[in-house]
JSON list of C-alpha atoms in Angstrom, two decimals:
[
{"chain": "D", "resi": 1, "resn": "MET", "atom": "CA", "xyz": [2.36, 35.63, -34.41]},
{"chain": "D", "resi": 2, "resn": "SER", "atom": "CA", "xyz": [1.47, 37.41, -31.17]},
{"chain": "D", "resi": 3, "resn": "MET", "atom": "CA", "xyz": [2.71, 36.11, -27.82]},
{"chain": "D", "resi": 4, "resn": "PHE", "atom": "CA", "xyz": [-0.89, 35.27, -26.79]},
{"chain": "D", "resi": 5, "resn": "ASN", "atom": "CA", "xyz": [-1.48, 33.23, -29.95]},
{"chain": "D", "resi": 6, "resn": "GLU", "atom": "CA", "xyz": [1.83, 31.43, -29.46]},
{"chain": "D", "resi": 7, "resn": "LEU", "atom": "CA", "xyz": [0.97, 30.55, -25.83]},
{"chain": "D", "resi": 8, "resn": "THR", "atom": "CA", "xyz": [-2.57, 29.38, -26.63]},
{"chain": "D", "resi": 9, "resn": "LYS", "atom": "CA", "xyz": [-1.68, 27.49, -29.79]},
{"chain": "D", "resi": 10, "resn": "GLN", "atom": "CA", "xyz": [-3.00, 23.95, -29.70]},
{"chain": "D", "resi": 11, "resn": "PRO", "atom": "CA", "xyz": [-0.42, 21.19, -30.13]},
{"chain": "D", "resi": 12, "resn": "ASN", "atom": "CA", "xyz": [-0.51, 19.69, -33.60]},
{"chain": "D", "resi": 13, "resn": "THR", "atom": "CA", "xyz": [1.74, 16.68, -33.12]},
{"chain": "D", "resi": 14, "resn": "SER", "atom": "CA", "xyz": [1.66, 13.78, -30.72]},
{"chain": "D", "resi": 15, "resn": "GLU", "atom": "CA", "xyz": [5.15, 14.80, -29.51]},
{"chain": "D", "resi": 16, "resn": "GLU", "atom": "CA", "xyz": [3.91, 18.10, -28.05]},
{"chain": "D", "resi": 17, "resn": "LEU", "atom": "CA", "xyz": [2.59, 18.13, -24.50]},
{"chain": "D", "resi": 18, "resn": "GLN", "atom": "CA", "xyz": [-1.15, 17.73, -24.16]},
{"chain": "D", "resi": 19, "resn": "PRO", "atom": "CA", "xyz": [-3.46, 17.56, -21.16]},
{"chain": "D", "resi": 20, "resn": "PRO", "atom": "CA", "xyz": [-3.55, 16.13, -18.65]},
{"chain": "D", "resi": 21, "resn": "PHE", "atom": "CA", "xyz": [-0.37, 17.89, -17.61]},
{"chain": "D", "resi": 22, "resn": "PHE", "atom": "CA", "xyz": [1.82, 16.69, -14.73]},
{"chain": "D", "resi": 23, "resn": "GLY", "atom": "CA", "xyz": [-0.06, 18.75, -12.11]},
{"chain": "D", "resi": 24, "resn": "ALA", "atom": "CA", "xyz": [-3.33, 17.00, -12.91]},
{"chain": "D", "resi": 25, "resn": "LEU", "atom": "CA", "xyz": [-1.59, 13.61, -12.97]},
{"chain": "D", "resi": 26, "resn": "LEU", "atom": "CA", "xyz": [-0.02, 14.27, -9.56]},
{"chain": "D", "resi": 27, "resn": "ARG", "atom": "CA", "xyz": [-3.44, 15.33, -8.20]},
{"chain": "D", "resi": 28, "resn": "ILE", "atom": "CA", "xyz": [-5.15, 12.20, -9.55]},
{"chain": "D", "resi": 29, "resn": "VAL", "atom": "CA", "xyz": [-2.51, 9.93, -8.01]},
{"chain": "D", "resi": 30, "resn": "TRP", "atom": "CA", "xyz": [-2.52, 11.89, -4.73]},
{"chain": "D", "resi": 31, "resn": "GLN", "atom": "CA", "xyz": [-6.32, 11.59, -4.50]},
{"chain": "D", "resi": 32, "resn": "ASP", "atom": "CA", "xyz": [-5.99, 7.82, -4.88]},
{"chain": "D", "resi": 33, "resn": "VAL", "atom": "CA", "xyz": [-3.27, 7.66, -2.21]},
{"chain": "D", "resi": 34, "resn": "ARG", "atom": "CA", "xyz": [-5.33, 9.76, 0.19]},
{"chain": "D", "resi": 35, "resn": "SER", "atom": "CA", "xyz": [-8.44, 7.68, -0.45]},
{"chain": "D", "resi": 36, "resn": "ARG", "atom": "CA", "xyz": [-6.50, 4.48, 0.30]},
{"chain": "D", "resi": 37, "resn": "MET", "atom": "CA", "xyz": [-5.07, 5.97, 3.51]},
{"chain": "D", "resi": 38, "resn": "HIS", "atom": "CA", "xyz": [-8.55, 7.08, 4.60]},
{"chain": "D", "resi": 39, "resn": "LYS", "atom": "CA", "xyz": [-9.97, 3.60, 3.94]},
{"chain": "D", "resi": 40, "resn": "ALA", "atom": "CA", "xyz": [-7.11, 1.97, 5.87]},
{"chain": "D", "resi": 41, "resn": "ILE", "atom": "CA", "xyz": [-7.75, 4.31, 8.81]},
{"chain": "D", "resi": 42, "resn": "HIS", "atom": "CA", "xyz": [-11.47, 3.53, 8.84]},
{"chain": "D", "resi": 43, "resn": "ASP", "atom": "CA", "xyz": [-10.81, -0.21, 8.39]},
{"chain": "D", "resi": 44, "resn": "ALA", "atom": "CA", "xyz": [-8.52, -0.02, 11.44]},
{"chain": "D", "resi": 45, "resn": "GLY", "atom": "CA", "xyz": [-11.47, 1.18, 13.52]},
{"chain": "D", "resi": 46, "resn": "PHE", "atom": "CA", "xyz": [-10.94, 4.94, 13.47]},
{"chain": "D", "resi": 47, "resn": "ALA", "atom": "CA", "xyz": [-14.34, 5.82, 11.96]},
{"chain": "D", "resi": 48, "resn": "ASP", "atom": "CA", "xyz": [-14.30, 9.33, 13.43]},
{"chain": "D", "resi": 49, "resn": "PHE", "atom": "CA", "xyz": [-11.21, 10.39, 11.46]},
{"chain": "D", "resi": 50, "resn": "GLN", "atom": "CA", "xyz": [-12.26, 12.88, 8.80]},
{"chain": "D", "resi": 51, "resn": "ASP", "atom": "CA", "xyz": [-10.63, 13.86, 5.52]},
{"chain": "D", "resi": 52, "resn": "ALA", "atom": "CA", "xyz": [-9.87, 17.34, 6.88]},
{"chain": "D", "resi": 53, "resn": "HIS", "atom": "CA", "xyz": [-7.72, 15.77, 9.63]},
{"chain": "D", "resi": 54, "resn": "PHE", "atom": "CA", "xyz": [-5.08, 14.88, 7.02]},
{"chain": "D", "resi": 55, "resn": "ALA", "atom": "CA", "xyz": [-4.00, 18.52, 7.26]},
{"chain": "D", "resi": 56, "resn": "VAL", "atom": "CA", "xyz": [-2.51, 17.67, 10.67]},
{"chain": "D", "resi": 57, "resn": "PHE", "atom": "CA", "xyz": [-1.72, 14.02, 9.87]},
{"chain": "D", "resi": 58, "resn": "SER", "atom": "CA", "xyz": [0.62, 14.79, 6.99]},
{"chain": "D", "resi": 59, "resn": "TYR", "atom": "CA", "xyz": [4.39, 14.85, 6.82]},
{"chain": "D", "resi": 60, "resn": "PRO", "atom": "CA", "xyz": [5.92, 15.93, 9.09]},
{"chain": "D", "resi": 61, "resn": "LEU", "atom": "CA", "xyz": [3.65, 14.80, 11.88]},
{"chain": "D", "resi": 62, "resn": "PRO", "atom": "CA", "xyz": [3.26, 17.12, 14.87]},
{"chain": "D", "resi": 63, "resn": "ASP", "atom": "CA", "xyz": [5.74, 16.26, 17.60]},
{"chain": "D", "resi": 64, "resn": "GLY", "atom": "CA", "xyz": [6.29, 19.08, 20.06]},
{"chain": "D", "resi": 65, "resn": "ILE", "atom": "CA", "xyz": [5.31, 21.91, 17.73]},
{"chain": "D", "resi": 66, "resn": "ARG", "atom": "CA", "xyz": [3.56, 25.17, 18.51]},
{"chain": "D", "resi": 67, "resn": "PRO", "atom": "CA", "xyz": [0.13, 25.57, 16.91]},
{"chain": "D", "resi": 68, "resn": "SER", "atom": "CA", "xyz": [1.27, 28.71, 15.08]},
{"chain": "D", "resi": 69, "resn": "GLU", "atom": "CA", "xyz": [4.29, 26.86, 13.66]},
{"chain": "D", "resi": 70, "resn": "LEU", "atom": "CA", "xyz": [2.06, 23.96, 12.63]},
{"chain": "D", "resi": 71, "resn": "ALA", "atom": "CA", "xyz": [-0.21, 26.45, 10.83]},
{"chain": "D", "resi": 72, "resn": "ARG", "atom": "CA", "xyz": [2.79, 27.90, 8.96]},
{"chain": "D", "resi": 73, "resn": "GLN", "atom": "CA", "xyz": [4.09, 24.44, 8.12]},
{"chain": "D", "resi": 74, "resn": "LYS", "atom": "CA", "xyz": [0.72, 23.31, 6.74]},
{"chain": "D", "resi": 75, "resn": "LYS", "atom": "CA", "xyz": [0.06, 26.70, 5.05]},
{"chain": "D", "resi": 76, "resn": "MET", "atom": "CA", "xyz": [-3.16, 27.24, 6.99]},
{"chain": "D", "resi": 77, "resn": "SER", "atom": "CA", "xyz": [-4.51, 30.04, 9.11]},
{"chain": "D", "resi": 78, "resn": "ARG", "atom": "CA", "xyz": [-3.98, 29.77, 12.86]},
{"chain": "D", "resi": 79, "resn": "GLN", "atom": "CA", "xyz": [-7.76, 29.74, 13.35]},
{"chain": "D", "resi": 80, "resn": "ALA", "atom": "CA", "xyz": [-8.20, 26.80, 10.94]},
{"chain": "D", "resi": 81, "resn": "ILE", "atom": "CA", "xyz": [-5.37, 24.75, 12.44]},
{"chain": "D", "resi": 82, "resn": "ASN", "atom": "CA", "xyz": [-6.61, 25.44, 15.99]},
{"chain": "D", "resi": 83, "resn": "TYR", "atom": "CA", "xyz": [-10.08, 24.26, 14.96]},
{"chain": "D", "resi": 84, "resn": "LEU", "atom": "CA", "xyz": [-8.59, 20.98, 13.68]},
{"chain": "D", "resi": 85, "resn": "ILE", "atom": "CA", "xyz": [-6.33, 20.60, 16.72]},
{"chain": "D", "resi": 86, "resn": "THR", "atom": "CA", "xyz": [-9.32, 21.05, 19.03]},
{"chain": "D", "resi": 87, "resn": "GLN", "atom": "CA", "xyz": [-11.30, 18.44, 17.08]},
{"chain": "D", "resi": 88, "resn": "LEU", "atom": "CA", "xyz": [-8.38, 15.99, 17.10]},
{"chain": "D", "resi": 89, "resn": "GLU", "atom": "CA", "xyz": [-7.77, 16.62, 20.79]},
{"chain": "D", "resi": 90, "resn": "GLU", "atom": "CA", "xyz": [-11.44, 15.88, 21.61]},
{"chain": "D", "resi": 91, "resn": "LEU", "atom": "CA", "xyz": [-11.18, 12.66, 19.56]},
{"chain": "D", "resi": 92, "resn": "GLY", "atom": "CA", "xyz": [-8.01, 11.68, 21.46]},
{"chain": "D", "resi": 93, "resn": "TYR", "atom": "CA", "xyz": [-5.60, 11.85, 18.50]},
{"chain": "D", "resi": 94, "resn": "VAL", "atom": "CA", "xyz": [-3.44, 14.74, 19.66]},
{"chain": "D", "resi": 95, "resn": "GLU", "atom": "CA", "xyz": [-2.68, 16.42, 22.95]},
{"chain": "D", "resi": 96, "resn": "ARG", "atom": "CA", "xyz": [-1.43, 19.81, 23.97]},
{"chain": "D", "resi": 97, "resn": "ARG", "atom": "CA", "xyz": [1.09, 19.82, 26.76]},
{"chain": "D", "resi": 98, "resn": "ALA", "atom": "CA", "xyz": [3.65, 22.19, 28.14]},
{"chain": "D", "resi": 99, "resn": "SER", "atom": "CA", "xyz": [7.32, 21.36, 28.32]},
{"chain": "D", "resi": 100, "resn": "GLU", "atom": "CA", "xyz": [9.00, 21.26, 31.70]},
{"chain": "D", "resi": 101, "resn": "GLY", "atom": "CA", "xyz": [9.47, 24.84, 32.94]},
{"chain": "D", "resi": 102, "resn": "SER", "atom": "CA", "xyz": [7.30, 26.39, 30.23]},
{"chain": "D", "resi": 103, "resn": "ASP", "atom": "CA", "xyz": [3.69, 27.46, 30.11]},
{"chain": "D", "resi": 104, "resn": "ARG", "atom": "CA", "xyz": [3.57, 27.26, 26.30]},
{"chain": "D", "resi": 105, "resn": "ARG", "atom": "CA", "xyz": [1.62, 24.21, 25.22]},
{"chain": "D", "resi": 106, "resn": "LEU", "atom": "CA", "xyz": [2.89, 22.21, 22.26]},
{"chain": "D", "resi": 107, "resn": "ILE", "atom": "CA", "xyz": [1.10, 19.72, 20.02]},
{"chain": "D", "resi": 108, "resn": "TYR", "atom": "CA", "xyz": [1.97, 16.01, 20.20]},
{"chain": "D", "resi": 109, "resn": "LEU", "atom": "CA", "xyz": [0.37, 12.87, 18.84]},
{"chain": "D", "resi": 110, "resn": "SER", "atom": "CA", "xyz": [-1.33, 10.84, 21.55]},
{"chain": "D", "resi": 111, "resn": "ALA", "atom": "CA", "xyz": [-1.03, 7.06, 21.72]},
{"chain": "D", "resi": 112, "resn": "ARG", "atom": "CA", "xyz": [-4.23, 6.87, 19.64]},
{"chain": "D", "resi": 113, "resn": "GLY", "atom": "CA", "xyz": [-2.76, 9.34, 17.14]},
{"chain": "D", "resi": 114, "resn": "GLN", "atom": "CA", "xyz": [0.39, 7.22, 16.92]},
{"chain": "D", "resi": 115, "resn": "LYS", "atom": "CA", "xyz": [-1.81, 4.25, 15.98]},
{"chain": "D", "resi": 116, "resn": "ILE", "atom": "CA", "xyz": [-3.33, 6.23, 13.11]},
{"chain": "D", "resi": 117, "resn": "ALA", "atom": "CA", "xyz": [0.15, 7.31, 11.99]},
{"chain": "D", "resi": 118, "resn": "GLU", "atom": "CA", "xyz": [1.28, 3.67, 11.96]},
{"chain": "D", "resi": 119, "resn": "THR", "atom": "CA", "xyz": [-1.86, 2.70, 10.03]},
{"chain": "D", "resi": 120, "resn": "ILE", "atom": "CA", "xyz": [-1.02, 5.37, 7.44]},
{"chain": "D", "resi": 121, "resn": "PHE", "atom": "CA", "xyz": [2.62, 4.22, 7.24]},
{"chain": "D", "resi": 122, "resn": "THR", "atom": "CA", "xyz": [1.55, 0.58, 6.82]},
{"chain": "D", "resi": 123, "resn": "CYS", "atom": "CA", "xyz": [-0.84, 1.58, 4.04]},
{"chain": "D", "resi": 124, "resn": "LEU", "atom": "CA", "xyz": [1.89, 3.59, 2.30]},
{"chain": "D", "resi": 125, "resn": "ARG", "atom": "CA", "xyz": [4.42, 0.76, 2.60]},
{"chain": "D", "resi": 126, "resn": "ARG", "atom": "CA", "xyz": [1.88, -1.61, 1.05]},
{"chain": "D", "resi": 127, "resn": "LEU", "atom": "CA", "xyz": [1.14, 0.88, -1.75]},
{"chain": "D", "resi": 128, "resn": "HIS", "atom": "CA", "xyz": [4.88, 1.38, -2.29]},
{"chain": "D", "resi": 129, "resn": "ALA", "atom": "CA", "xyz": [5.33, -2.37, -2.79]},
{"chain": "D", "resi": 130, "resn": "GLU", "atom": "CA", "xyz": [2.25, -2.56, -5.03]},
{"chain": "D", "resi": 131, "resn": "TRP", "atom": "CA", "xyz": [3.45, 0.25, -7.30]},
{"chain": "D", "resi": 132, "resn": "ALA", "atom": "CA", "xyz": [7.02, -1.06, -7.40]},
{"chain": "D", "resi": 133, "resn": "GLU", "atom": "CA", "xyz": [5.63, -4.42, -8.51]},
{"chain": "D", "resi": 134, "resn": "GLU", "atom": "CA", "xyz": [3.32, -2.75, -11.05]},
{"chain": "D", "resi": 135, "resn": "ILE", "atom": "CA", "xyz": [5.94, -0.64, -12.84]},
{"chain": "D", "resi": 136, "resn": "GLY", "atom": "CA", "xyz": [9.11, -2.45, -11.83]},
{"chain": "D", "resi": 137, "resn": "HIS", "atom": "CA", "xyz": [11.33, -1.85, -8.82]},
{"chain": "D", "resi": 138, "resn": "GLU", "atom": "CA", "xyz": [14.02, -0.02, -10.78]},
{"chain": "D", "resi": 139, "resn": "ARG", "atom": "CA", "xyz": [11.56, 2.38, -12.42]},
{"chain": "D", "resi": 140, "resn": "PHE", "atom": "CA", "xyz": [9.84, 2.96, -9.09]},
{"chain": "D", "resi": 141, "resn": "ASP", "atom": "CA", "xyz": [13.19, 3.77, -7.44]},
{"chain": "D", "resi": 142, "resn": "VAL", "atom": "CA", "xyz": [13.88, 6.31, -10.20]},
{"chain": "D", "resi": 143, "resn": "PHE", "atom": "CA", "xyz": [10.39, 7.72, -9.71]},
{"chain": "D", "resi": 144, "resn": "LEU", "atom": "CA", "xyz": [11.05, 8.16, -5.98]},
{"chain": "D", "resi": 145, "resn": "ASP", "atom": "CA", "xyz": [14.43, 9.78, -6.65]},
{"chain": "D", "resi": 146, "resn": "VAL", "atom": "CA", "xyz": [12.81, 12.26, -9.04]},
{"chain": "D", "resi": 147, "resn": "LEU", "atom": "CA", "xyz": [10.06, 13.07, -6.53]},
{"chain": "D", "resi": 148, "resn": "LYS", "atom": "CA", "xyz": [12.64, 13.61, -3.78]},
{"chain": "D", "resi": 149, "resn": "GLN", "atom": "CA", "xyz": [14.69, 15.90, -6.00]},
{"chain": "D", "resi": 150, "resn": "LEU", "atom": "CA", "xyz": [11.64, 17.93, -7.05]},
{"chain": "D", "resi": 151, "resn": "SER", "atom": "CA", "xyz": [10.45, 18.04, -3.44]},
{"chain": "D", "resi": 152, "resn": "LEU", "atom": "CA", "xyz": [13.78, 19.48, -2.27]},
{"chain": "D", "resi": 153, "resn": "LYS", "atom": "CA", "xyz": [13.70, 22.04, -5.07]},
{"chain": "D", "resi": 154, "resn": "ALA", "atom": "CA", "xyz": [10.13, 23.00, -4.19]},
{"chain": "D", "resi": 155, "resn": "GLN", "atom": "CA", "xyz": [11.07, 23.47, -0.52]},
{"chain": "D", "resi": 156, "resn": "GLU", "atom": "CA", "xyz": [13.99, 25.69, -1.50]},
{"chain": "D", "resi": 157, "resn": "SER", "atom": "CA", "xyz": [11.86, 27.88, -3.74]},
{"chain": "D", "resi": 158, "resn": "THR", "atom": "CA", "xyz": [8.84, 28.16, -1.42]},
{"chain": "D", "resi": 159, "resn": "PRO", "atom": "CA", "xyz": [8.94, 31.53, 0.32]},
{"chain": "D", "resi": 160, "resn": "GLU", "atom": "CA", "xyz": [8.49, 31.45, 4.05]},
{"chain": "D", "resi": 161, "resn": "ALA", "atom": "CA", "xyz": [5.14, 32.69, 5.29]},
{"chain": "D", "resi": 162, "resn": "GLY", "atom": "CA", "xyz": [5.16, 35.98, 7.12]},
{"chain": "D", "resi": 163, "resn": "PRO", "atom": "CA", "xyz": [4.40, 36.38, 10.83]}
]
């Protein structure tokens, strides 16, 4: 059998992997998490926060970081991240300020941005408790350990973006 035929062969037993594969499952769960965070943010009174703003409001949050470094960290172009930073700055969620003795402005969360971050964290803590209750605390702890291990491995294998 050719390599192509072997790779495209349809599974014929229930023990073989079948779609949806883990990537799709992760995406489906992530979309639910993001939707819940967005609802929590809007319910907290931040109606001007848009889905695109999650690019900046994702782990790790900006705290004294250069825009170019933030772009690298979020795997975005500098133009795209600057567009979002400008929007978030106009909405009062982030601020650019220079450190003492430097003219280079860094990105920080404003007090309003900190409130959104806390809203997100509260939502995630609530979801954590909900899922732990749903599948059992021990299974959920194992799930988190696996995600942490895979996350570390992914960070090790991700090549650094060029200048």
